[in-house]
PDB file of C-alpha atoms and ligand atoms in Angstrom:
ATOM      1  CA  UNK A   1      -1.415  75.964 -51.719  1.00 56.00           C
ATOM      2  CA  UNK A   2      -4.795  76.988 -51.891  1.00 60.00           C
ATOM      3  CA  UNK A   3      -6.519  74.186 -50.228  1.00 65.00           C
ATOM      4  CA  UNK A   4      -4.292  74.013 -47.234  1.00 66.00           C
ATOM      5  CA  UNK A   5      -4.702  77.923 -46.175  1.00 81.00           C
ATOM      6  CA  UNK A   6      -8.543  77.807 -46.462  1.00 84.00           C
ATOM      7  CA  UNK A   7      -8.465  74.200 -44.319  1.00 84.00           C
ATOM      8  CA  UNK A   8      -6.838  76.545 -41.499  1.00 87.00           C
ATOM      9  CA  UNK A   9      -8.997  79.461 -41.963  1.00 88.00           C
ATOM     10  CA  UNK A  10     -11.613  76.906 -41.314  1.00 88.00           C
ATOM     11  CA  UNK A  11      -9.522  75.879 -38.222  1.00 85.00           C
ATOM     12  CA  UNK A  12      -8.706  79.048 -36.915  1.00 86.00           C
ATOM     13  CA  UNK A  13     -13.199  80.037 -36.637  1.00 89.00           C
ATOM     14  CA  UNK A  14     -13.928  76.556 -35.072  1.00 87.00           C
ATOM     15  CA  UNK A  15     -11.170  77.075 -32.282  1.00 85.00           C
ATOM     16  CA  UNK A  16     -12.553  80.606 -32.480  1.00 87.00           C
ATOM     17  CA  UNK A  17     -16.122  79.369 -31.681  1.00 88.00           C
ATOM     18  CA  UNK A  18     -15.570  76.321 -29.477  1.00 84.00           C
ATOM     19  CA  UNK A  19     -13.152  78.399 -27.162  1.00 79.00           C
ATOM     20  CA  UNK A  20      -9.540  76.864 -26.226  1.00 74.00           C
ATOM     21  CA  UNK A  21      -9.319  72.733 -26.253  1.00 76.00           C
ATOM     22  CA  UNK A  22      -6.881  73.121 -22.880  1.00 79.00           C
ATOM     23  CA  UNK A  23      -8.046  72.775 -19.779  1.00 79.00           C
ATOM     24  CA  UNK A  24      -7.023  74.699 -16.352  1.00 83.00           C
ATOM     25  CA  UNK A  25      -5.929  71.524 -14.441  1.00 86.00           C
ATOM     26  CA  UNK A  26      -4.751  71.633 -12.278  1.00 85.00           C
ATOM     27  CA  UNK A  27      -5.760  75.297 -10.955  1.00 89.00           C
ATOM     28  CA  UNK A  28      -9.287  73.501 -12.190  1.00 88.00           C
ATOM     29  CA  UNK A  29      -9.985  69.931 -11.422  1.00 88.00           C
ATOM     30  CA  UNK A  30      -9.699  67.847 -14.298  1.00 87.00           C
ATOM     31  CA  UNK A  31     -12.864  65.514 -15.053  1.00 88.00           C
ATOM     32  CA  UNK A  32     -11.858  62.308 -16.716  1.00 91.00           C
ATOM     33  CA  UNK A  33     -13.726  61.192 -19.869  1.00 90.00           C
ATOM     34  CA  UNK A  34     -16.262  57.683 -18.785  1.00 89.00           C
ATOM     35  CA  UNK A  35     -13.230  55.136 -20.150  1.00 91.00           C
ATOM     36  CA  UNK A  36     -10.573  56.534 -18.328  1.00 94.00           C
ATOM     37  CA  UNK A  37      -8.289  54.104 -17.135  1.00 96.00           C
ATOM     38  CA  UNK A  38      -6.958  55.496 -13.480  1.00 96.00           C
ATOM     39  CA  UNK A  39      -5.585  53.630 -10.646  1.00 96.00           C
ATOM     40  CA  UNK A  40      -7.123  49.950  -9.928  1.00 97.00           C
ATOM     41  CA  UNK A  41      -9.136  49.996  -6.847  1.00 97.00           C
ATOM     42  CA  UNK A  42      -9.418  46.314  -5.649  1.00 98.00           C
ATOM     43  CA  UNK A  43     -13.090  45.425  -3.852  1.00 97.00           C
ATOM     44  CA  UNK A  44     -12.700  44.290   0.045  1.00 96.00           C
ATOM     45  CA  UNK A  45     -15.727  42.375  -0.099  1.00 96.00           C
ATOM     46  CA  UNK A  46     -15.673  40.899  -4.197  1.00 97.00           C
ATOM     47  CA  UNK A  47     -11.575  40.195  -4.605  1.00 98.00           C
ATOM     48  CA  UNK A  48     -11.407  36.226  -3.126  1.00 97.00           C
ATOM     49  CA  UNK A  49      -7.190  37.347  -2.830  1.00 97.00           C
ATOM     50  CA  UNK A  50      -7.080  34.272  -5.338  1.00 97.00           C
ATOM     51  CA  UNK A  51      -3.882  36.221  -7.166  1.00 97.00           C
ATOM     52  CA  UNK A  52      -5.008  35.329 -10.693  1.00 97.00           C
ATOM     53  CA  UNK A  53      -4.863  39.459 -11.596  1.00 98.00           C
ATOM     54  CA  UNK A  54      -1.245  38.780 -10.316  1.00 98.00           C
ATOM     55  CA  UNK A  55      -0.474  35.969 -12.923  1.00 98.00           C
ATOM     56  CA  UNK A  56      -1.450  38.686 -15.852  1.00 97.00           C
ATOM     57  CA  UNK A  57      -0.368  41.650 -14.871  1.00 98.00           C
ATOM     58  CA  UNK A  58       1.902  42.374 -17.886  1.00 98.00           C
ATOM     59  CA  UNK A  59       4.013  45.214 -15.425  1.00 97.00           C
ATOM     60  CA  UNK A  60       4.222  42.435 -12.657  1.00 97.00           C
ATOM     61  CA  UNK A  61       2.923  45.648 -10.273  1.00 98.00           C
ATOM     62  CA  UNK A  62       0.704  43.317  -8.500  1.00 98.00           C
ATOM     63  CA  UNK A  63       2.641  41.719  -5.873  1.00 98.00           C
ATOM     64  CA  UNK A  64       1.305  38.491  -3.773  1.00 98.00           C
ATOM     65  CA  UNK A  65       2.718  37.819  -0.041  1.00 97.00           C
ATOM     66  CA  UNK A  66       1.462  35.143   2.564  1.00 96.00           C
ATOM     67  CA  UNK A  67       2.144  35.553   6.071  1.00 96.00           C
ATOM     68  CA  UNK A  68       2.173  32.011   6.921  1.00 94.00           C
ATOM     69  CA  UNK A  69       3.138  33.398  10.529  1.00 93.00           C
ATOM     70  CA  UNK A  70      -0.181  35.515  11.245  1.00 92.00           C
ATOM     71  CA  UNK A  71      -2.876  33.479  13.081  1.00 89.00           C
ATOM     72  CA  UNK A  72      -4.514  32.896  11.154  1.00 92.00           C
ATOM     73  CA  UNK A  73      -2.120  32.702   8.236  1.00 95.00           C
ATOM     74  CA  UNK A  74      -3.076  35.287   5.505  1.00 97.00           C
ATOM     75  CA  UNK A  75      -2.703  36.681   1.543  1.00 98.00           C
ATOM     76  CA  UNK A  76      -2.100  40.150   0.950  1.00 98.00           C
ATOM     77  CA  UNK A  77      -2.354  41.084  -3.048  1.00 98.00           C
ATOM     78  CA  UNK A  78      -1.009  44.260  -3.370  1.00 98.00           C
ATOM     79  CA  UNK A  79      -1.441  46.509  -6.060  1.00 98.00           C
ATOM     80  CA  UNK A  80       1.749  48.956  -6.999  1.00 98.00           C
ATOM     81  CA  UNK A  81       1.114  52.153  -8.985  1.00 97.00           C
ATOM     82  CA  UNK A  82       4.702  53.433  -8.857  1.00 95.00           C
ATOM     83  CA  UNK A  83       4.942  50.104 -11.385  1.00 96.00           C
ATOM     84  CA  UNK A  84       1.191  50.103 -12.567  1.00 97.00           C
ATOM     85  CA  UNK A  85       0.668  51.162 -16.631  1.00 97.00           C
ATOM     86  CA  UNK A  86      -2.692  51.531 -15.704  1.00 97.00           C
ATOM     87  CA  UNK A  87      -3.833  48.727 -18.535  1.00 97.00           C
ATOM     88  CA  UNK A  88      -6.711  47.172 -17.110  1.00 97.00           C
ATOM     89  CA  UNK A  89      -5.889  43.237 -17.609  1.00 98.00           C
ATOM     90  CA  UNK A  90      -6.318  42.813 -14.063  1.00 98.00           C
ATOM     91  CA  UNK A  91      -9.541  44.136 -13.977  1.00 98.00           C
ATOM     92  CA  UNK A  92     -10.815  42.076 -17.815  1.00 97.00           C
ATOM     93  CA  UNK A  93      -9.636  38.637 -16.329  1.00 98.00           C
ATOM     94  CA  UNK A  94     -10.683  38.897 -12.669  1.00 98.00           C
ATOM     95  CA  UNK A  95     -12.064  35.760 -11.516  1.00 97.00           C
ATOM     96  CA  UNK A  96     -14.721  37.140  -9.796  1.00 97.00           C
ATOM     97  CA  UNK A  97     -15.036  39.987 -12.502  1.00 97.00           C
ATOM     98  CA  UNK A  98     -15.558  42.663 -10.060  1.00 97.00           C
ATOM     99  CA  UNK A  99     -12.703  42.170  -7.800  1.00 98.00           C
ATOM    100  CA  UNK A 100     -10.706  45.045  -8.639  1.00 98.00           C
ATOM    101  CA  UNK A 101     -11.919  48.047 -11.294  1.00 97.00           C
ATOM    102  CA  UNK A 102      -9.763  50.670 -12.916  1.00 97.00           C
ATOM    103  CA  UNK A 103     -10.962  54.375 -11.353  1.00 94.00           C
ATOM    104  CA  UNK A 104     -10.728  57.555 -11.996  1.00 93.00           C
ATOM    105  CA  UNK A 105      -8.021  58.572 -10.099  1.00 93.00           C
ATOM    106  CA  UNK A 106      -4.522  59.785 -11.842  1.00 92.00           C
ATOM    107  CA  UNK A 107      -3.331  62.278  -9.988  1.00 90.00           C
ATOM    108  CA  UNK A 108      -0.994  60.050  -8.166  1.00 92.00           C
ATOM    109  CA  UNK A 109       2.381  62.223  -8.488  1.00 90.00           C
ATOM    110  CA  UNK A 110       4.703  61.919  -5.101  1.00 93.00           C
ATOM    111  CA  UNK A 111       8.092  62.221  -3.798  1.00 94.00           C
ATOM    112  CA  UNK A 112       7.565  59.358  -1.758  1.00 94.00           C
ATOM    113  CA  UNK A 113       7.032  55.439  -4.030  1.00 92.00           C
ATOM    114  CA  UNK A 114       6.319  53.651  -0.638  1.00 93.00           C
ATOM    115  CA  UNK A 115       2.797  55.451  -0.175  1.00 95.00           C
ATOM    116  CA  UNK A 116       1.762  54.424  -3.836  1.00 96.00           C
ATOM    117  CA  UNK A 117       0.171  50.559  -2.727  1.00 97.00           C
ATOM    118  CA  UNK A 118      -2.925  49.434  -1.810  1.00 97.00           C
ATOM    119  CA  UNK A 119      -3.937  45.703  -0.840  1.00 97.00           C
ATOM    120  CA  UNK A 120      -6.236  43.259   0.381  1.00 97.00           C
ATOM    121  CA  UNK A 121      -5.703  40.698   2.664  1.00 98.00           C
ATOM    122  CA  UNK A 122      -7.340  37.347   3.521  1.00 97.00           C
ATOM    123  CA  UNK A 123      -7.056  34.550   5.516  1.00 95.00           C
ATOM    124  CA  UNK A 124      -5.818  31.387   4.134  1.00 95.00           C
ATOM    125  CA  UNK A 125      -6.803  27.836   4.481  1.00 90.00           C
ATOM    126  CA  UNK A 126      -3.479  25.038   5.314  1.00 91.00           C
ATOM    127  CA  UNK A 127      -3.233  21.651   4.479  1.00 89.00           C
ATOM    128  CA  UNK A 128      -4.027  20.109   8.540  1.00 84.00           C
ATOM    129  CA  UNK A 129      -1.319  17.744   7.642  1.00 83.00           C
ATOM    130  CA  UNK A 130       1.546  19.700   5.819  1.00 85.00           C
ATOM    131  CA  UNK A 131       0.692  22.900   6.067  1.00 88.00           C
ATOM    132  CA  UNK A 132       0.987  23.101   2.925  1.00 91.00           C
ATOM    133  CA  UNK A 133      -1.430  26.430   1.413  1.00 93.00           C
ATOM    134  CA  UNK A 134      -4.879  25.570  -0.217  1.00 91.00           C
ATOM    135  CA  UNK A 135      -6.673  28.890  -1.022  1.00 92.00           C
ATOM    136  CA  UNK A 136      -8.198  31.788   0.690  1.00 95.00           C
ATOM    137  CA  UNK A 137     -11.353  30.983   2.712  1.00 93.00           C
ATOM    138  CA  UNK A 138     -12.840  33.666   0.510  1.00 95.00           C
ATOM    139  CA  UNK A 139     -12.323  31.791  -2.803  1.00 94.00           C
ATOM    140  CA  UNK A 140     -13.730  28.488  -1.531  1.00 90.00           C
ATOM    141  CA  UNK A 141     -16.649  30.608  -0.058  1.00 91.00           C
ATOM    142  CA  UNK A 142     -17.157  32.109  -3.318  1.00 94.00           C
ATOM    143  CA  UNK A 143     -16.620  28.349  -5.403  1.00 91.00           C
ATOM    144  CA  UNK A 144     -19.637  27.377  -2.914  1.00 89.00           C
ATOM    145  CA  UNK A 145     -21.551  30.151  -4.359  1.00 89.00           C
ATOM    146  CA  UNK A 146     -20.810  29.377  -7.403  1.00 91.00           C
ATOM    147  CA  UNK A 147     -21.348  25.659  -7.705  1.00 90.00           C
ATOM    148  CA  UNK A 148     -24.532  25.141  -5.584  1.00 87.00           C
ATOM    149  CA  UNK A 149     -24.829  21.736  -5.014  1.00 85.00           C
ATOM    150  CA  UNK A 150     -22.594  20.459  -6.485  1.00 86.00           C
ATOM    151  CA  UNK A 151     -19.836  21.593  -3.968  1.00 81.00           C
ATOM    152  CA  UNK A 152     -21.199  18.763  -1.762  1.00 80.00           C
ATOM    153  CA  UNK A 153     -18.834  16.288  -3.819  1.00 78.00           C
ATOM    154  CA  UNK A 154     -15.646  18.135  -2.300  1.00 79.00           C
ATOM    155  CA  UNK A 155     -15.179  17.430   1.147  1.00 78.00           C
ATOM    156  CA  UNK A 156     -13.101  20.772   1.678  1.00 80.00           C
ATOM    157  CA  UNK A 157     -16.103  23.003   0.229  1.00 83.00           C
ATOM    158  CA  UNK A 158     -18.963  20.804   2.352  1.00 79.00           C
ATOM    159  CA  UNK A 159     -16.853  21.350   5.865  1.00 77.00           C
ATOM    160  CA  UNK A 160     -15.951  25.276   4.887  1.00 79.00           C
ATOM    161  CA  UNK A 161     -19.559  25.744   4.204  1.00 78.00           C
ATOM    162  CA  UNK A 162     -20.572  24.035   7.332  1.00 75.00           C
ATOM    163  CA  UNK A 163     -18.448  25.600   9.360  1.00 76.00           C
ATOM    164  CA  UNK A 164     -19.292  29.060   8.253  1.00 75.00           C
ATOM    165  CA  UNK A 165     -23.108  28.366   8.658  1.00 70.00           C
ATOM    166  CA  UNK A 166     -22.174  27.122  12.428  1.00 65.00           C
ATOM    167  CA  UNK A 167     -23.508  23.442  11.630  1.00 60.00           C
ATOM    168  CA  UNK A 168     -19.826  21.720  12.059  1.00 61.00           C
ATOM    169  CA  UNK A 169     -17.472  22.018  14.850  1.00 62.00           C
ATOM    170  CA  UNK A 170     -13.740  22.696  14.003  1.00 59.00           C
ATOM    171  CA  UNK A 171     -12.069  19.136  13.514  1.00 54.00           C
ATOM    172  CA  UNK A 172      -8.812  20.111  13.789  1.00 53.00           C
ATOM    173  CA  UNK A 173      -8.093  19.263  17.057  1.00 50.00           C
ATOM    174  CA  UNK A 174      -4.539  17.431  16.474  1.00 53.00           C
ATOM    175  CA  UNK A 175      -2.729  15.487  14.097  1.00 56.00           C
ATOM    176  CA  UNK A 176      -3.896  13.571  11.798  1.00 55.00           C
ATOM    177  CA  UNK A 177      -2.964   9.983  12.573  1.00 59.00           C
ATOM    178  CA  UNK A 178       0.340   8.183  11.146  1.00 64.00           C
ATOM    179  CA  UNK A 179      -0.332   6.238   8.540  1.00 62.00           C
ATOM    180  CA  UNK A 180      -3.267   7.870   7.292  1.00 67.00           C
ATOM    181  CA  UNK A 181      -6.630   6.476   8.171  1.00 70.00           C
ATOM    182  CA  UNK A 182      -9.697   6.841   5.842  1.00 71.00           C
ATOM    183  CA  UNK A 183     -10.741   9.523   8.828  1.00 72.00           C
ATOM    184  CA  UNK A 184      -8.626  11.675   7.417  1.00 73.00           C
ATOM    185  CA  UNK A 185     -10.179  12.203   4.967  1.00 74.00           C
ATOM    186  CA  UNK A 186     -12.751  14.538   6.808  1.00 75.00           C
ATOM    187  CA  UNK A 187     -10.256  17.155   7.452  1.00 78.00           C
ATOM    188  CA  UNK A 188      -9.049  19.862   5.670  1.00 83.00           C
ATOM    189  CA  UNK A 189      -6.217  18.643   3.843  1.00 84.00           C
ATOM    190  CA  UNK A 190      -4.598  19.579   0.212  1.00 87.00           C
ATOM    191  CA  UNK A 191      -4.793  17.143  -2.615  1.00 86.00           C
ATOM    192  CA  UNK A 192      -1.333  15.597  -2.304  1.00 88.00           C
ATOM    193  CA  UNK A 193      -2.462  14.687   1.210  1.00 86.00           C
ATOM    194  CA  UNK A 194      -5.798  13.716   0.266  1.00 84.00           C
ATOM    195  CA  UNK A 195      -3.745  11.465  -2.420  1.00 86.00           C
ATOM    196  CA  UNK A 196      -1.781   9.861   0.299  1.00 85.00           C
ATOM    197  CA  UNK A 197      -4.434   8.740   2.708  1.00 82.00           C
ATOM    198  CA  UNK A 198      -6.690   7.356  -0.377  1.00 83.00           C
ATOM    199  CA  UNK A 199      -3.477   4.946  -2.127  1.00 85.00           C
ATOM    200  CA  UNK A 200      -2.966   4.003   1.912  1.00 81.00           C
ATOM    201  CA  UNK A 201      -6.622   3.098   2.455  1.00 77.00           C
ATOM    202  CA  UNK A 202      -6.574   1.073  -1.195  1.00 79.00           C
ATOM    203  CA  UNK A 203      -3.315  -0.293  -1.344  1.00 83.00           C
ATOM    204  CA  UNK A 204      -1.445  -0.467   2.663  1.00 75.00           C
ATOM    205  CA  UNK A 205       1.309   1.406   0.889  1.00 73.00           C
ATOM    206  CA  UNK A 206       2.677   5.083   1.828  1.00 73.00           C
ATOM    207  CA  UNK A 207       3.503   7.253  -0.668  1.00 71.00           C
TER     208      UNK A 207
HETATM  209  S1  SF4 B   1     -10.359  38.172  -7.084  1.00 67.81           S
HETATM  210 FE1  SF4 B   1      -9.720  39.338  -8.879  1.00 67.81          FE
HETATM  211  S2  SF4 B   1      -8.659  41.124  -8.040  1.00 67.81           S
HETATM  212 FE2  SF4 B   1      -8.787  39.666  -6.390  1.00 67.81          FE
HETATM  213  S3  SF4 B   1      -6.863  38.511  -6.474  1.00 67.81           S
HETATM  214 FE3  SF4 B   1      -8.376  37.335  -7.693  1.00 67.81          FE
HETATM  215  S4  SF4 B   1      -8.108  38.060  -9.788  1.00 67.81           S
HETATM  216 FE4  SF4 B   1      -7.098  39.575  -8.424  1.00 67.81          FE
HETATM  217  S1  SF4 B   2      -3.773  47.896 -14.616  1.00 67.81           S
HETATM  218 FE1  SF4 B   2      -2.351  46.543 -15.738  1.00 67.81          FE
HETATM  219  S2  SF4 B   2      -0.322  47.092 -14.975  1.00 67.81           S
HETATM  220 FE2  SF4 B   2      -1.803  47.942 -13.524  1.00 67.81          FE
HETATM  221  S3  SF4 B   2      -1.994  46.370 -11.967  1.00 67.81           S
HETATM  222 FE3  SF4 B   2      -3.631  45.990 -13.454  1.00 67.81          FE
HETATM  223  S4  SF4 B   2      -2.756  44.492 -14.895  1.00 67.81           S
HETATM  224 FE4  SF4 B   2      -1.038  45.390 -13.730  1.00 67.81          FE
END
């Protein structure tokens, strides 16, 4: 008994000394500690809308939509922090690491869920033959960054790249032709597509 009474003596002159461990928030705003994790804040110009953060967020508050209507067709990744735990995996296993950080920010209490979003959006890059959806132009800008030279052994990254630096007109000015001709091949086109026209080129067959 005698040990436990001095051990709050001791107590009772720190809390004495140090003043109370509360603080006045929210009459007095309340300074988060360096690690806080508050609401993600994704990066206009670093997230590549590549939806990777979307694959691990364990809450599934990260929510990807194309609008394959838009002209051009886009990606919105949209971030939800009426779903959000605030756990940071999107943020540890961005692609481009700094696509999206965890804030500061928690005061996020509202009557209203449909205000608590925020998103990026992108335009995408289609298949000129299907349609089908390749990436964002921002990730294959950012693969081009990333490889150098040796994005000159994909077709897709050379014309992007060209076409951004103004040195390539815009091919896509119809169809591609039916069967596939080895032409093709310097378009845009997705790798199923790409697949096609090289078995029709080798072989006379269509897949
Ligand atoms: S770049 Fe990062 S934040 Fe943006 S969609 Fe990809 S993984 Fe998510
Ligand atoms: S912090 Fe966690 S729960 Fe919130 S969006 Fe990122 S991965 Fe999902």
């Amino acid at each position: 008994m005698r040990y436990p009474k001095l051990r709050e003596l001791k107590e009772a002159i720190k809390a004495l000394i140090q003043g109370p461990v509360t603080t006045k928030y929210p009459q007095a705003p309340h300074i988060p500690f360096p690690a806080f994790r508050g609401r993600p804040v994704p990066s206009s110009e670093d997230c590549i809308a590549c939806g990777a953060c979307a694959l691990v967020c364990p809450a599934r508050a990260i929510e990807v939509k194309e609008n394959l209507d838009k002209r051009p067709a886009t990606r919105e990744v949209i971030w939800h922090y009426d779903i959000c735990i605030f756990c940071k995996q999107c943020e540890r296993l961005c692609t481009t690491l700094t696509g999206v950080h965890l804030g500061q920010e928690f005061d996020l209490a509202t009557t209203d869920r449909s205000v608590l979003f925020e998103g990026i959006e992108k335009e995408l890059i289609l298949c000129e033959d299907c349609g089908e959806i390749i990436v964002p132009k921002a990730q294959l800008l950012w693969m081009i960054k990333k490889l150098g030279p040796l994005s000159s052994g994909n077709f897709n990254l050379i014309y992007t790249a060209q076409k951004e630096l103004l040195l390539a007109e815009d091919l896509n000015s119809g169809l591609p032709s039916e069967p596939h001709q080895r032409t093709d091949l310097y378009r845009i086109i997705c790798p199923k597509c790409r697949h096609q026209v090289l078995v029709f080129n080798q072989t006379g067959k269509q897949l």
